[in-house]
Every structure is written in structure tokens, then in C-alpha cells.
CSV table of C-alpha atoms in Angstrom, one decimal:
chain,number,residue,atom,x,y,z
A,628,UNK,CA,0.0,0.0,0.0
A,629,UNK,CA,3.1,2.5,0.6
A,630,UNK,CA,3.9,2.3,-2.7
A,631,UNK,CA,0.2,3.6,-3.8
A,632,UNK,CA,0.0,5.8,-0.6
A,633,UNK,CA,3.2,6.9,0.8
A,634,UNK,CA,1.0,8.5,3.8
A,635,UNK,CA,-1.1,5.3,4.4
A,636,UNK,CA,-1.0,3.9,7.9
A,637,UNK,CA,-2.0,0.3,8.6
A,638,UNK,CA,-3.4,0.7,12.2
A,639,UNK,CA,-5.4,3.3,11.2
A,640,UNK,CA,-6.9,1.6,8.6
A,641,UNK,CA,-8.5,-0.4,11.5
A,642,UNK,CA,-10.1,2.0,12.9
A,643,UNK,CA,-11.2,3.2,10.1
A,644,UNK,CA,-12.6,-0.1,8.8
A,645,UNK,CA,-14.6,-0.4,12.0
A,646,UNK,CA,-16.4,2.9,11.5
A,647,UNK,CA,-17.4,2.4,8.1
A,648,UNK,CA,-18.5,-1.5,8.5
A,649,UNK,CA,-20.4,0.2,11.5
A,650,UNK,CA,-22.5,2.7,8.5
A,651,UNK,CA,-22.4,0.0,6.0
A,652,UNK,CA,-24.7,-2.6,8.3
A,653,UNK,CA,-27.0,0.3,9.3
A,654,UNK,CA,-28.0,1.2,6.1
A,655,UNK,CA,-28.1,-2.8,4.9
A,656,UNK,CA,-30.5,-3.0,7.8
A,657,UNK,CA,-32.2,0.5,6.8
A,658,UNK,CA,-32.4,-0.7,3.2
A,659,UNK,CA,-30.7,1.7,1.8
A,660,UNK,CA,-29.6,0.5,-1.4
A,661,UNK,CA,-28.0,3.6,-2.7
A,662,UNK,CA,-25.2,4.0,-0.3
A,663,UNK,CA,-24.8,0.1,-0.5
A,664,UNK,CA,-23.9,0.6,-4.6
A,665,UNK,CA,-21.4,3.2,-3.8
A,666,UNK,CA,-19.4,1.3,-0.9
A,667,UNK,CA,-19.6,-2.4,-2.2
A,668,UNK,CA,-19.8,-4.6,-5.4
A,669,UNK,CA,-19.5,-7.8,-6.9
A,670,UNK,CA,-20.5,-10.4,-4.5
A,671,UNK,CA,-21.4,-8.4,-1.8
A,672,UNK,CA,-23.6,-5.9,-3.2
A,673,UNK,CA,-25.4,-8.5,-5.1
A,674,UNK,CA,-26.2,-10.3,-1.8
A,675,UNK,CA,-27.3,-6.9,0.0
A,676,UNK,CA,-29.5,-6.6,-2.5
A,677,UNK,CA,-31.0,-9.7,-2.9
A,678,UNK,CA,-31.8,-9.7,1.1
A,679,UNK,CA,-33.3,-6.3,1.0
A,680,UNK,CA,-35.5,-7.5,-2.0
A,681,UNK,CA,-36.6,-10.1,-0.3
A,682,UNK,CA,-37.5,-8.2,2.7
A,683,UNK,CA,-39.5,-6.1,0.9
A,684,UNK,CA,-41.2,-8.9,-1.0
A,685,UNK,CA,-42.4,-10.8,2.4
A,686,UNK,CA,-43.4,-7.3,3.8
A,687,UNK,CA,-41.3,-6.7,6.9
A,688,UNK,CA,-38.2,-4.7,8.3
A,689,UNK,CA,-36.0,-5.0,11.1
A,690,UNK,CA,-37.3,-3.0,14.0
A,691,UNK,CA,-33.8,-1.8,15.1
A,692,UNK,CA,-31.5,-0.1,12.6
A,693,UNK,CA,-28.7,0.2,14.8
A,694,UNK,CA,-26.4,-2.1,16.5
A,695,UNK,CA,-25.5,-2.9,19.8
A,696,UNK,CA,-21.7,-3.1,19.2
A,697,UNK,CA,-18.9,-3.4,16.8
A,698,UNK,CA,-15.9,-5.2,18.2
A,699,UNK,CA,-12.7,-7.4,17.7
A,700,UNK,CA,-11.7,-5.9,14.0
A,701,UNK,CA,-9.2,-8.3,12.7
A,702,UNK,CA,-7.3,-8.1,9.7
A,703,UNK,CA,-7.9,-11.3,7.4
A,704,UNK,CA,-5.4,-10.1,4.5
A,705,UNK,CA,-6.1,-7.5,1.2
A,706,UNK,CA,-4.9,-7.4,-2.7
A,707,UNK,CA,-4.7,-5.1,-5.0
A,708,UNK,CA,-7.7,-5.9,-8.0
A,709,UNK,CA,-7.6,-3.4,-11.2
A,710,UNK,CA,-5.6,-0.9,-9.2
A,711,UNK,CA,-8.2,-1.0,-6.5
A,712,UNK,CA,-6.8,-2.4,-2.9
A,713,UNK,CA,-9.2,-4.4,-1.2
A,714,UNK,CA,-8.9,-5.1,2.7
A,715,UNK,CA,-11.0,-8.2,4.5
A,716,UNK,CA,-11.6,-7.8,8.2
A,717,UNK,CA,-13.5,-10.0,10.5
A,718,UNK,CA,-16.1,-7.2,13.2
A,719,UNK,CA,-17.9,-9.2,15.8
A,720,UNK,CA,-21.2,-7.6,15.5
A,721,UNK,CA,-24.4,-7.4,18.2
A,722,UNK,CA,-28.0,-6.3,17.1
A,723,UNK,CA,-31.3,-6.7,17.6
A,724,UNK,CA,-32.9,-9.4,15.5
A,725,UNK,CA,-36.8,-8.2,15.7
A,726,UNK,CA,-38.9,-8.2,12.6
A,727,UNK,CA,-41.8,-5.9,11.8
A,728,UNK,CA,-44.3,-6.3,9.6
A,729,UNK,CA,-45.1,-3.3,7.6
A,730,UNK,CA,-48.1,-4.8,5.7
A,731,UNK,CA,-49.6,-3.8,8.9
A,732,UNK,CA,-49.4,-0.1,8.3
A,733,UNK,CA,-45.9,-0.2,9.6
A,734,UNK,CA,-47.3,-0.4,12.9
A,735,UNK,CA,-44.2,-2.3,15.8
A,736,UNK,CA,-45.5,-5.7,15.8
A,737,UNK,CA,-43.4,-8.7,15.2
A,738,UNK,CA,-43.8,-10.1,11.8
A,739,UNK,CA,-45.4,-13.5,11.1
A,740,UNK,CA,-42.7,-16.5,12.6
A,741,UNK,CA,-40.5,-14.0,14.5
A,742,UNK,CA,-39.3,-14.4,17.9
């Protein structure tokens, strides 16, 4: 990475990678497939997508857009891919799994099969 960023800084790249995986989950649990295309692809943006769709075919959302915590960011390795470095990290994540069902005017009640 030096030699494409002189001023690039491994450990900071962890903290870094912690606060935007943090952004990233909200908005896959918000739905928000716009800011999904511009921070993921391949893969990964094709599987976002395909559990948001879904969601919104069966009718529900999750309750809880947050999450409870973000911890233990470990470096897994990186490559560089058509001049675009790509880092993989392992975040232990918390959150709320509680499903609403918004067929129901988007009122908070657990969807069908929740617990």
C-alpha cells in the first residue's frame, strides 16, 4: 500500500474499517440500497441486494436499525484488483434481531414466525 500511498497507515486503517463497516450494516439494515452501490460490489452488493428484496417482498423490516456493538476488528489479508486495494476484516457484531411487519401499516409488531 506504501507504494500507492506513501502516507497510508496500517493501524489506522482499523479504525477506520470499524467505523465504516459500522455505517455499512445500518444502512443494509435500513435498506438503503443507494449507499450500499457506492461502498460495495460484486459479490457483496449482489447479496445486500438480494436480502433487501426479499424483505420487501415478504413485507417486513427490522425494527432496530442500529447495532449494539462493533468489536474485535481483525485483519484477514487485502490485494490489489484493477488498481483498487481491497482489505478483508473479521467485526464481531451485536444487534437486535426483531422483525416488523409493515403490511400492517408499519405499525411495531413482530412479523409472522418471529421471535
Amino acid at each position: 500500500m506504501k507504494k500507492y500511498d506513501p502516507d497510508f497507515e496500517f493501524e489506522e486503517l482499523e479504525g477506520e474499517a470499524m467505523e465504516i463497516f459500522q455505517e455499512f450494516y445500518c444502512n443494509f439494515l435500513t435498506g438503503n440500497k443507494e449507499y450500499l452501490d457506492m461502498v460495495c460490489g460484486g459479490t457483496a452488493s449482489a447479496l445486500c441486494k438480494a436480502h433487501i428484496e426479499l424483505r420487501e417482498k415478504e413485507g417486513w423490516r427490522f425494527k432496530y436499525e442500529e447495532l449494539l456493538s462493533a468489536s474485535n476488528c481483525f485483519f484477514q489479508g487485502g490485494m490489489v484488483e484493477n488498481r483498487l486495494p481491497q482489505f478483508i476484516y473479521h467485526i464481531e457484531v451485536q444487534e437486535f434481531d426483531e422483525k416488523v411487519d409493515v403490511k400492517k401499516g408499519g405499525k411495531f409488531e413482530p412479523a409472522e414466525g418471529a421471535q
